mmCIF file of C-alpha atoms in Angstrom:
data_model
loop_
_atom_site.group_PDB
_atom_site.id
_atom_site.type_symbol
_atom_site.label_atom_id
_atom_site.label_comp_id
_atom_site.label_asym_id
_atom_site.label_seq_id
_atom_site.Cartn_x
_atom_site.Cartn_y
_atom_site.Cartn_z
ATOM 1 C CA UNK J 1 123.423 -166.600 146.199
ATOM 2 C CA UNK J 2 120.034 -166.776 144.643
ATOM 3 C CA UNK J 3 118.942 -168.576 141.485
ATOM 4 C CA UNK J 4 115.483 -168.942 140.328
ATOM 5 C CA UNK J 5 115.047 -170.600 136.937
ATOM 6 C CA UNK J 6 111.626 -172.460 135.159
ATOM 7 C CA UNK J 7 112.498 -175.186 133.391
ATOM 8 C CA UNK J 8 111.302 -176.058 129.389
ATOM 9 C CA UNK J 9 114.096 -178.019 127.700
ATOM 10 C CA UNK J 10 113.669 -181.099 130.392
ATOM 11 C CA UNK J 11 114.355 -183.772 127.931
ATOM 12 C CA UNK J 12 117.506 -182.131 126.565
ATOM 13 C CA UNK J 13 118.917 -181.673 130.243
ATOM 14 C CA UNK J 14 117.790 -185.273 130.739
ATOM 15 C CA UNK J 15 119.919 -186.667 128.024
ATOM 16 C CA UNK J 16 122.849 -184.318 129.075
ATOM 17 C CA UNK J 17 122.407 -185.941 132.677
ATOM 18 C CA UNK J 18 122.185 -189.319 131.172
ATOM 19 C CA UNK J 19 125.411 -189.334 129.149
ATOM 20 C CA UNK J 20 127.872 -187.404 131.859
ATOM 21 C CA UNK J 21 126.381 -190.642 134.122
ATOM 22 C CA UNK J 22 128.310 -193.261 132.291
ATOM 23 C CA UNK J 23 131.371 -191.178 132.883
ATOM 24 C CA UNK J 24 131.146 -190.171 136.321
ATOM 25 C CA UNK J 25 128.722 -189.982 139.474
ATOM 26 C CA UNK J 26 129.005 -186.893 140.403
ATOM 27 C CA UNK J 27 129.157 -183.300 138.232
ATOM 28 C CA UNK J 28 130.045 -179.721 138.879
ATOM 29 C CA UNK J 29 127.122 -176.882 137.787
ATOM 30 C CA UNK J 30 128.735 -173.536 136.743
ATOM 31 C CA UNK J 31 125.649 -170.500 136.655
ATOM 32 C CA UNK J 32 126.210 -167.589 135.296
ATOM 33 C CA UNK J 33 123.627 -164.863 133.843
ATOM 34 C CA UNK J 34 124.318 -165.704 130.385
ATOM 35 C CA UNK J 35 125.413 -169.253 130.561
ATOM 36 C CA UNK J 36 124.601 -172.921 132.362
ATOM 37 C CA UNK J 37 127.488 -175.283 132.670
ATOM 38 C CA UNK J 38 127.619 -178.594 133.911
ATOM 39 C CA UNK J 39 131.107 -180.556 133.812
ATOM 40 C CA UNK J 40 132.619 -183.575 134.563
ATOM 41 C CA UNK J 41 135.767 -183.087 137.789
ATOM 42 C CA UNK J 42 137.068 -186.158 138.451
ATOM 43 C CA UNK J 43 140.804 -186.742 139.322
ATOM 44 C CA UNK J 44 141.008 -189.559 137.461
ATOM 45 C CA UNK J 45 144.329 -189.386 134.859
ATOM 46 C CA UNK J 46 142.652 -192.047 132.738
ATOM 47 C CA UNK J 47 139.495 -190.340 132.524
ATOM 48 C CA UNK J 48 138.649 -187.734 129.584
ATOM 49 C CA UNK J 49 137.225 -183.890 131.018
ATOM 50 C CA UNK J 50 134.132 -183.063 129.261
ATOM 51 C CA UNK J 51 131.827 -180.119 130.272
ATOM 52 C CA UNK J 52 128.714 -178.879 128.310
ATOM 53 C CA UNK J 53 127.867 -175.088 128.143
ATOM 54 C CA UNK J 54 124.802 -173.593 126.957
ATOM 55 C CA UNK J 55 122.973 -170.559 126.544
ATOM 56 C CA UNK J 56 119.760 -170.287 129.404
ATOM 57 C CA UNK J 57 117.178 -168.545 127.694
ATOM 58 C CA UNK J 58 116.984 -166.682 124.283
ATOM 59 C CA UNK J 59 117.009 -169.294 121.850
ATOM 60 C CA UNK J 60 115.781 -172.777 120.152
ATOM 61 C CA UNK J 61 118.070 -174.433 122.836
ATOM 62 C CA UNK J 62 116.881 -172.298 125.820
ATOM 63 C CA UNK J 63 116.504 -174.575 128.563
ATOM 64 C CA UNK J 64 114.814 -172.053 130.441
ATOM 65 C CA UNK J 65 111.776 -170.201 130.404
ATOM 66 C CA UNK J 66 113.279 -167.573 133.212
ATOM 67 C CA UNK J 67 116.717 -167.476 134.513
ATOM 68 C CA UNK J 68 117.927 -165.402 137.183
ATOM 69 C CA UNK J 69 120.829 -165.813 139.003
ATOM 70 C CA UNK J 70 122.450 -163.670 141.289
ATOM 71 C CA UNK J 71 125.846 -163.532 143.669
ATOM 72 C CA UNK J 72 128.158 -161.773 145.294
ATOM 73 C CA UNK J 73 131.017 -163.741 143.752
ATOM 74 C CA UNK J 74 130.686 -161.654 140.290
ATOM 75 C CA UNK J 75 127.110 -163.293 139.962
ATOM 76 C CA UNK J 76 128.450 -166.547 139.360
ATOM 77 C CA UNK J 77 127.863 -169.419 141.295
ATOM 78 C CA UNK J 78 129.081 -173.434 141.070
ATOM 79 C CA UNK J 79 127.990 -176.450 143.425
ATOM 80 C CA UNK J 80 128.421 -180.305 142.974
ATOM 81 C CA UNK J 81 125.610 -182.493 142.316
ATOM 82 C CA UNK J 82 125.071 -186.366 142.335
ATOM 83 C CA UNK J 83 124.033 -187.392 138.886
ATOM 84 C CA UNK J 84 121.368 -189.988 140.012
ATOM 85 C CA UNK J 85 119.621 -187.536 142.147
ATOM 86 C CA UNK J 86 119.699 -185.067 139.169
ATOM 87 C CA UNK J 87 118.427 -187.275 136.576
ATOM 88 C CA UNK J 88 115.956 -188.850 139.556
ATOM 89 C CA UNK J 89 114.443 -184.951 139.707
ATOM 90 C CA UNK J 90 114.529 -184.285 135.914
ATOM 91 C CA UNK J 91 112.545 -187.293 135.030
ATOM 92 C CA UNK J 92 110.251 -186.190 137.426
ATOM 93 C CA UNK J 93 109.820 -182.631 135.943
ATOM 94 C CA UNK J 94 109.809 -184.197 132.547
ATOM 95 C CA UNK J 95 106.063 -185.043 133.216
ATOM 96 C CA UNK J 96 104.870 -181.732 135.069
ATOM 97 C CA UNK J 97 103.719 -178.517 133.621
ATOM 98 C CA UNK J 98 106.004 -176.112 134.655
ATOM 99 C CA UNK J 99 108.921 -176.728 137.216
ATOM 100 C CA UNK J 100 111.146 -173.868 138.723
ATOM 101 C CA UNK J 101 114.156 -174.752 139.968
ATOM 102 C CA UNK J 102 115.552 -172.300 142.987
ATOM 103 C CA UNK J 103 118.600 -172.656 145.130
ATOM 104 C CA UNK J 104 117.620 -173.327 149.102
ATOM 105 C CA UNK J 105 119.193 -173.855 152.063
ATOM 106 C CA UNK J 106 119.099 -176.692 154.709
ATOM 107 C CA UNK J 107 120.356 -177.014 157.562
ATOM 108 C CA UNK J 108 122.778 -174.167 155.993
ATOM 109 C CA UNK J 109 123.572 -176.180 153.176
ATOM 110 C CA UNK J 110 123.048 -174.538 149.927
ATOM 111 C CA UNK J 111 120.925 -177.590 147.857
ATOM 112 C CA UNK J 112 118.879 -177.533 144.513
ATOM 113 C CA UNK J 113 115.242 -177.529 145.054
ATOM 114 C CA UNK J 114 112.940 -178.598 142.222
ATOM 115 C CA UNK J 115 109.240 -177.561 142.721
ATOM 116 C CA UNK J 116 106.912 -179.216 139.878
ATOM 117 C CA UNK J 117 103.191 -178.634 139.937
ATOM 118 C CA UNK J 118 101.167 -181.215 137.256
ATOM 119 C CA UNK J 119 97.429 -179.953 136.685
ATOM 120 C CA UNK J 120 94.835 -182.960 136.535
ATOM 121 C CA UNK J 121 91.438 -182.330 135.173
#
């Protein structure tokens, strides 16, 4: 599994973050090469399923400058996330100049890793 992705449309995955976070704590991420989900899996019978799909790259509401992602399982790949730590790492790339956002392993756990670099003059 290998994704590799620089991030531009920040704020808009920041709001998308915030709203799924007064429905649930936790989300599912569905990559694919030509689309980024995120959705909402909780077992709850009282609680609505949302999900939001997008298009990575390729047009006003890219939210990524590059997007590669690559797997054996028909290059698609899906992972669960906390919300807080997701919106905790987006506000922080909110402010940097470019962040890339690459799936890593620790302690062979497959986690998201968000590298931001911030130039000060």
């Amino acid at each position: 599994m290998r994704l590799r992705a620089e991030l531009e449309g920040t704020k808009r995955l920041l709001e998308i973050s915030r709203v799924l976070m007064k429905v649930s704590k936790s989300a599912i991420i569905l990559l694919s090469p030509s689309s980024f989900r995120i959705a909402i899996n909780d077992s709850s019978p009282t609680l609505m399923k949302c999900w939001v799909q997008l298009s990575p790259t390729g047009n006003e509401f890219a939210l990524f400058r590059t997007y590669k992602v690559e797997s054996k399982n028909a290059n698609q790949i899906a992972f669960e996330i906390d919300l807080s730590s997701f919106e905790r790492a987006l506000r922080t790339a909110e402010t940097s100049n470019l962040t890339t956002i690459k799936l890593a392993k620790r302690d062979d756990l497959a986690c998201l890793s968000f590298e931001s670099t911030s130039h000060v003059r």
